[in-house]
Amino acid sequence: MEPLYQQTHKQVHEIQSHMGRLETADKQSVHLVENEIQASIDQIFSHLERLEILSSKEPPNRRQNAKLRVDQLKYDVQHLQTALRNFQHRRQAKEQQERQRDELLSRTFTTNGTQKKILDIANMLGLSNTVMRLIEKRAFQDKYFMIGGMLLTCAVMFLVVQYLT
């Protein structure tokens, strides 16, 4: 039992070092490292099953100690398995966020295209070019009125806060 226990214990420590490597791996090799860690964890679980059988065959005075050591290894491996799953979940969520971000960035939000459509519709309705230019000029002026109103509102709020406190 002792050589198998030592080998399994050594594998647990190797997996712990691989988990650290997993955090620093690039996107291409992260899947390989994950698969390698998962294969090692599966192998350790099979060793633990064998160790449980062997620990039950130990002499009565060493049986309890052997079972405790096997249970401790099992506990450690379960934590490693959970850590691997958490890492995979975080990686998948991050990849999904990156895909969504790229999708949003690839969309084009142009007001020029919308403005052209409005002008085309206005032409179809029979509005003259002069009227359309006046509408554009008014929209341009309205933008400055809006910005001025926002600044004036902020100034009034600032003065109210200054005088009331």
PDB file of C-alpha atoms in Angstrom:
ATOM      1  CA  MET A   1       0.000   0.000   0.000  1.00  0.00           C
ATOM      2  CA  GLU A   2       2.787   2.428   0.876  1.00  0.00           C
ATOM      3  CA  PRO A   3       4.341   2.736  -2.625  1.00  0.00           C
ATOM      4  CA  LEU A   4       0.923   3.389  -4.216  1.00  0.00           C
ATOM      5  CA  TYR A   5       0.110   5.945  -1.514  1.00  0.00           C
ATOM      6  CA  GLN A   6       3.439   7.740  -2.070  1.00  0.00           C
ATOM      7  CA  GLN A   7       2.914   7.748  -5.843  1.00  0.00           C
ATOM      8  CA  THR A   8      -0.623   9.112  -5.477  1.00  0.00           C
ATOM      9  CA  HIS A   9       0.515  11.751  -2.996  1.00  0.00           C
ATOM     10  CA  LYS A  10       3.234  12.814  -5.419  1.00  0.00           C
ATOM     11  CA  GLN A  11       0.667  13.081  -8.238  1.00  0.00           C
ATOM     12  CA  VAL A  12      -1.529  15.321  -6.071  1.00  0.00           C
ATOM     13  CA  HIS A  13       1.395  17.713  -5.580  1.00  0.00           C
ATOM     14  CA  GLU A  14       2.140  17.634  -9.316  1.00  0.00           C
ATOM     15  CA  ILE A  15      -1.471  18.562 -10.076  1.00  0.00           C
ATOM     16  CA  GLN A  16      -1.230  21.461  -7.639  1.00  0.00           C
ATOM     17  CA  SER A  17       1.786  22.779  -9.541  1.00  0.00           C
ATOM     18  CA  HIS A  18      -0.055  22.253 -12.853  1.00  0.00           C
ATOM     19  CA  MET A  19      -2.942  24.325 -11.492  1.00  0.00           C
ATOM     20  CA  GLY A  20      -0.527  27.222 -11.083  1.00  0.00           C
ATOM     21  CA  ARG A  21       0.646  26.689 -14.645  1.00  0.00           C
ATOM     22  CA  LEU A  22      -2.968  26.727 -15.777  1.00  0.00           C
ATOM     23  CA  GLU A  23      -3.379  30.337 -14.657  1.00  0.00           C
ATOM     24  CA  THR A  24      -0.414  31.484 -16.767  1.00  0.00           C
ATOM     25  CA  ALA A  25      -1.063  29.343 -19.856  1.00  0.00           C
ATOM     26  CA  ASP A  26      -1.945  31.040 -23.129  1.00  0.00           C
ATOM     27  CA  LYS A  27      -5.306  30.510 -24.807  1.00  0.00           C
ATOM     28  CA  GLN A  28      -4.076  27.772 -27.153  1.00  0.00           C
ATOM     29  CA  SER A  29      -2.422  25.583 -24.526  1.00  0.00           C
ATOM     30  CA  VAL A  30      -4.936  26.060 -21.715  1.00  0.00           C
ATOM     31  CA  HIS A  31      -7.143  23.259 -23.076  1.00  0.00           C
ATOM     32  CA  LEU A  32      -4.179  20.885 -23.202  1.00  0.00           C
ATOM     33  CA  VAL A  33      -3.212  21.669 -19.624  1.00  0.00           C
ATOM     34  CA  GLU A  34      -6.841  21.252 -18.482  1.00  0.00           C
ATOM     35  CA  ASN A  35      -7.081  17.866 -20.192  1.00  0.00           C
ATOM     36  CA  GLU A  36      -3.759  16.799 -18.687  1.00  0.00           C
ATOM     37  CA  ILE A  37      -4.907  17.787 -15.198  1.00  0.00           C
ATOM     38  CA  GLN A  38      -8.266  16.048 -15.657  1.00  0.00           C
ATOM     39  CA  ALA A  39      -6.547  12.849 -16.814  1.00  0.00           C
ATOM     40  CA  SER A  40      -4.275  12.947 -13.758  1.00  0.00           C
ATOM     41  CA  ILE A  41      -7.243  13.486 -11.458  1.00  0.00           C
ATOM     42  CA  ASP A  42      -9.062  10.537 -13.013  1.00  0.00           C
ATOM     43  CA  GLN A  43      -5.972   8.377 -12.552  1.00  0.00           C
ATOM     44  CA  ILE A  44      -5.712   9.451  -8.911  1.00  0.00           C
ATOM     45  CA  PHE A  45      -9.357   8.519  -8.309  1.00  0.00           C
ATOM     46  CA  SER A  46      -8.647   5.022  -9.615  1.00  0.00           C
ATOM     47  CA  HIS A  47      -5.588   4.836  -7.325  1.00  0.00           C
ATOM     48  CA  LEU A  48      -7.740   5.948  -4.410  1.00  0.00           C
ATOM     49  CA  GLU A  49     -10.222   3.153  -5.041  1.00  0.00           C
ATOM     50  CA  ARG A  50      -7.352   0.671  -4.978  1.00  0.00           C
ATOM     51  CA  LEU A  51      -5.946   2.310  -1.836  1.00  0.00           C
ATOM     52  CA  GLU A  52      -9.308   1.997  -0.074  1.00  0.00           C
ATOM     53  CA  ILE A  53      -9.327  -1.709  -0.779  1.00  0.00           C
ATOM     54  CA  LEU A  54      -5.736  -2.056   0.394  1.00  0.00           C
ATOM     55  CA  SER A  55      -6.367  -0.006   3.554  1.00  0.00           C
ATOM     56  CA  SER A  56      -9.197  -2.319   4.562  1.00  0.00           C
ATOM     57  CA  LYS A  57      -6.740  -5.233   4.316  1.00  0.00           C
ATOM     58  CA  GLU A  58      -4.210  -3.591   6.636  1.00  0.00           C
ATOM     59  CA  PRO A  59      -3.661  -5.026  10.124  1.00  0.00           C
ATOM     60  CA  PRO A  60      -6.167  -3.651  12.665  1.00  0.00           C
ATOM     61  CA  ASN A  61      -3.597  -1.482  14.468  1.00  0.00           C
ATOM     62  CA  ARG A  62      -2.669   0.382  11.206  1.00  0.00           C
ATOM     63  CA  ARG A  63      -6.049   0.239   9.456  1.00  0.00           C
ATOM     64  CA  GLN A  64      -7.500   3.430  10.925  1.00  0.00           C
ATOM     65  CA  ASN A  65      -4.369   5.448  10.149  1.00  0.00           C
ATOM     66  CA  ALA A  66      -4.302   4.106   6.587  1.00  0.00           C
ATOM     67  CA  LYS A  67      -7.965   4.997   6.055  1.00  0.00           C
ATOM     68  CA  LEU A  68      -7.373   8.509   7.393  1.00  0.00           C
ATOM     69  CA  ARG A  69      -4.480   9.018   4.981  1.00  0.00           C
ATOM     70  CA  VAL A  70      -6.583   7.786   2.038  1.00  0.00           C
ATOM     71  CA  ASP A  71      -9.498  10.010   3.090  1.00  0.00           C
ATOM     72  CA  GLN A  72      -7.156  13.012   3.277  1.00  0.00           C
ATOM     73  CA  LEU A  73      -5.913  12.293  -0.241  1.00  0.00           C
ATOM     74  CA  LYS A  74      -9.480  11.924  -1.459  1.00  0.00           C
ATOM     75  CA  TYR A  75     -10.387  15.261   0.128  1.00  0.00           C
ATOM     76  CA  ASP A  76      -7.395  16.965  -1.541  1.00  0.00           C
ATOM     77  CA  VAL A  77      -8.243  15.518  -4.944  1.00  0.00           C
ATOM     78  CA  GLN A  78     -11.874  16.599  -4.647  1.00  0.00           C
ATOM     79  CA  HIS A  79     -10.694  20.142  -3.930  1.00  0.00           C
ATOM     80  CA  LEU A  80      -8.421  20.028  -6.968  1.00  0.00           C
ATOM     81  CA  GLN A  81     -11.333  18.792  -9.090  1.00  0.00           C
ATOM     82  CA  THR A  82     -13.499  21.655  -7.818  1.00  0.00           C
ATOM     83  CA  ALA A  83     -10.734  24.190  -8.477  1.00  0.00           C
ATOM     84  CA  LEU A  84     -10.370  22.891 -12.033  1.00  0.00           C
ATOM     85  CA  ARG A  85     -14.118  23.164 -12.633  1.00  0.00           C
ATOM     86  CA  ASN A  86     -14.165  26.705 -11.224  1.00  0.00           C
ATOM     87  CA  PHE A  87     -11.285  27.689 -13.492  1.00  0.00           C
ATOM     88  CA  GLN A  88     -13.036  26.203 -16.518  1.00  0.00           C
ATOM     89  CA  HIS A  89     -16.248  28.035 -15.627  1.00  0.00           C
ATOM     90  CA  ARG A  90     -14.401  31.368 -15.249  1.00  0.00           C
ATOM     91  CA  ARG A  91     -12.553  30.801 -18.530  1.00  0.00           C
ATOM     92  CA  GLN A  92     -15.769  29.998 -20.396  1.00  0.00           C
ATOM     93  CA  ALA A  93     -17.518  33.055 -18.936  1.00  0.00           C
ATOM     94  CA  LYS A  94     -14.559  35.229 -19.918  1.00  0.00           C
ATOM     95  CA  GLU A  95     -14.539  33.824 -23.465  1.00  0.00           C
ATOM     96  CA  GLN A  96     -18.277  34.462 -23.765  1.00  0.00           C
ATOM     97  CA  GLN A  97     -17.812  38.041 -22.564  1.00  0.00           C
ATOM     98  CA  GLU A  98     -15.033  38.561 -25.112  1.00  0.00           C
ATOM     99  CA  ARG A  99     -17.243  37.193 -27.898  1.00  0.00           C
ATOM    100  CA  GLN A 100     -20.090  39.485 -26.879  1.00  0.00           C
ATOM    101  CA  ARG A 101     -17.722  42.439 -26.663  1.00  0.00           C
ATOM    102  CA  ASP A 102     -16.291  41.712 -30.112  1.00  0.00           C
ATOM    103  CA  GLU A 103     -19.806  41.358 -31.499  1.00  0.00           C
ATOM    104  CA  LEU A 104     -20.813  44.714 -30.063  1.00  0.00           C
ATOM    105  CA  LEU A 105     -17.656  46.390 -31.328  1.00  0.00           C
ATOM    106  CA  SER A 106     -18.166  44.974 -34.806  1.00  0.00           C
ATOM    107  CA  ARG A 107     -21.572  46.626 -35.083  1.00  0.00           C
ATOM    108  CA  THR A 108     -21.562  50.008 -36.716  1.00  0.00           C
ATOM    109  CA  PHE A 109     -23.671  52.688 -35.131  1.00  0.00           C
ATOM    110  CA  THR A 110     -23.784  55.469 -37.685  1.00  0.00           C
ATOM    111  CA  THR A 111     -26.061  58.446 -37.519  1.00  0.00           C
ATOM    112  CA  ASN A 112     -25.069  59.412 -41.052  1.00  0.00           C
ATOM    113  CA  GLY A 113     -26.833  56.369 -42.452  1.00  0.00           C
ATOM    114  CA  THR A 114     -29.940  57.178 -40.444  1.00  0.00           C
ATOM    115  CA  GLN A 115     -29.800  60.826 -41.494  1.00  0.00           C
ATOM    116  CA  LYS A 116     -29.576  59.820 -45.163  1.00  0.00           C
ATOM    117  CA  LYS A 117     -32.627  57.604 -44.773  1.00  0.00           C
ATOM    118  CA  ILE A 118     -34.579  60.453 -43.206  1.00  0.00           C
ATOM    119  CA  LEU A 119     -33.555  62.760 -46.052  1.00  0.00           C
ATOM    120  CA  ASP A 120     -34.595  60.155 -48.615  1.00  0.00           C
ATOM    121  CA  ILE A 121     -37.998  59.821 -46.960  1.00  0.00           C
ATOM    122  CA  ALA A 122     -38.366  63.601 -46.842  1.00  0.00           C
ATOM    123  CA  ASN A 123     -37.563  63.759 -50.581  1.00  0.00           C
ATOM    124  CA  MET A 124     -40.224  61.157 -51.266  1.00  0.00           C
ATOM    125  CA  LEU A 125     -42.734  63.214 -49.298  1.00  0.00           C
ATOM    126  CA  GLY A 126     -41.979  66.151 -51.546  1.00  0.00           C
ATOM    127  CA  LEU A 127     -40.149  68.454 -49.141  1.00  0.00           C
ATOM    128  CA  SER A 128     -37.865  70.859 -50.931  1.00  0.00           C
ATOM    129  CA  ASN A 129     -34.113  71.025 -50.424  1.00  0.00           C
ATOM    130  CA  THR A 130     -34.500  74.411 -48.725  1.00  0.00           C
ATOM    131  CA  VAL A 131     -36.869  73.009 -46.109  1.00  0.00           C
ATOM    132  CA  MET A 132     -34.556  70.063 -45.499  1.00  0.00           C
ATOM    133  CA  ARG A 133     -31.573  72.407 -45.023  1.00  0.00           C
ATOM    134  CA  LEU A 134     -33.590  74.449 -42.534  1.00  0.00           C
ATOM    135  CA  ILE A 135     -34.440  71.263 -40.637  1.00  0.00           C
ATOM    136  CA  GLU A 136     -30.754  70.266 -40.521  1.00  0.00           C
ATOM    137  CA  LYS A 137     -29.773  73.775 -39.368  1.00  0.00           C
ATOM    138  CA  ARG A 138     -32.434  73.660 -36.669  1.00  0.00           C
ATOM    139  CA  ALA A 139     -31.194  70.255 -35.467  1.00  0.00           C
ATOM    140  CA  PHE A 140     -27.653  71.649 -35.280  1.00  0.00           C
ATOM    141  CA  GLN A 141     -28.861  74.664 -33.280  1.00  0.00           C
ATOM    142  CA  ASP A 142     -30.964  72.488 -31.003  1.00  0.00           C
ATOM    143  CA  LYS A 143     -27.847  70.537 -30.081  1.00  0.00           C
ATOM    144  CA  TYR A 144     -26.199  73.732 -28.790  1.00  0.00           C
ATOM    145  CA  PHE A 145     -29.339  74.707 -26.871  1.00  0.00           C
ATOM    146  CA  MET A 146     -29.379  71.287 -25.242  1.00  0.00           C
ATOM    147  CA  ILE A 147     -25.698  71.499 -24.215  1.00  0.00           C
ATOM    148  CA  GLY A 148     -26.225  75.031 -22.897  1.00  0.00           C
ATOM    149  CA  GLY A 149     -29.251  73.929 -20.913  1.00  0.00           C
ATOM    150  CA  MET A 150     -27.307  71.045 -19.413  1.00  0.00           C
ATOM    151  CA  LEU A 151     -24.466  73.359 -18.380  1.00  0.00           C
ATOM    152  CA  LEU A 152     -26.904  75.894 -16.928  1.00  0.00           C
ATOM    153  CA  THR A 153     -28.676  73.144 -14.946  1.00  0.00           C
ATOM    154  CA  CYS A 154     -25.359  71.885 -13.573  1.00  0.00           C
ATOM    155  CA  ALA A 155     -24.363  75.439 -12.584  1.00  0.00           C
ATOM    156  CA  VAL A 156     -27.682  76.003 -10.792  1.00  0.00           C
ATOM    157  CA  MET A 157     -27.368  72.691  -8.946  1.00  0.00           C
ATOM    158  CA  PHE A 158     -23.807  73.574  -7.917  1.00  0.00           C
ATOM    159  CA  LEU A 159     -24.887  76.983  -6.617  1.00  0.00           C
ATOM    160  CA  VAL A 160     -27.816  75.468  -4.708  1.00  0.00           C
ATOM    161  CA  VAL A 161     -25.522  72.936  -3.060  1.00  0.00           C
ATOM    162  CA  GLN A 162     -22.969  75.675  -2.224  1.00  0.00           C
ATOM    163  CA  TYR A 163     -25.472  77.992  -0.606  1.00  0.00           C
ATOM    164  CA  LEU A 164     -27.520  75.368   1.212  1.00  0.00           C
ATOM    165  CA  THR A 165     -24.633  73.536   2.818  1.00  0.00           C
TER     166      THR A 165
END
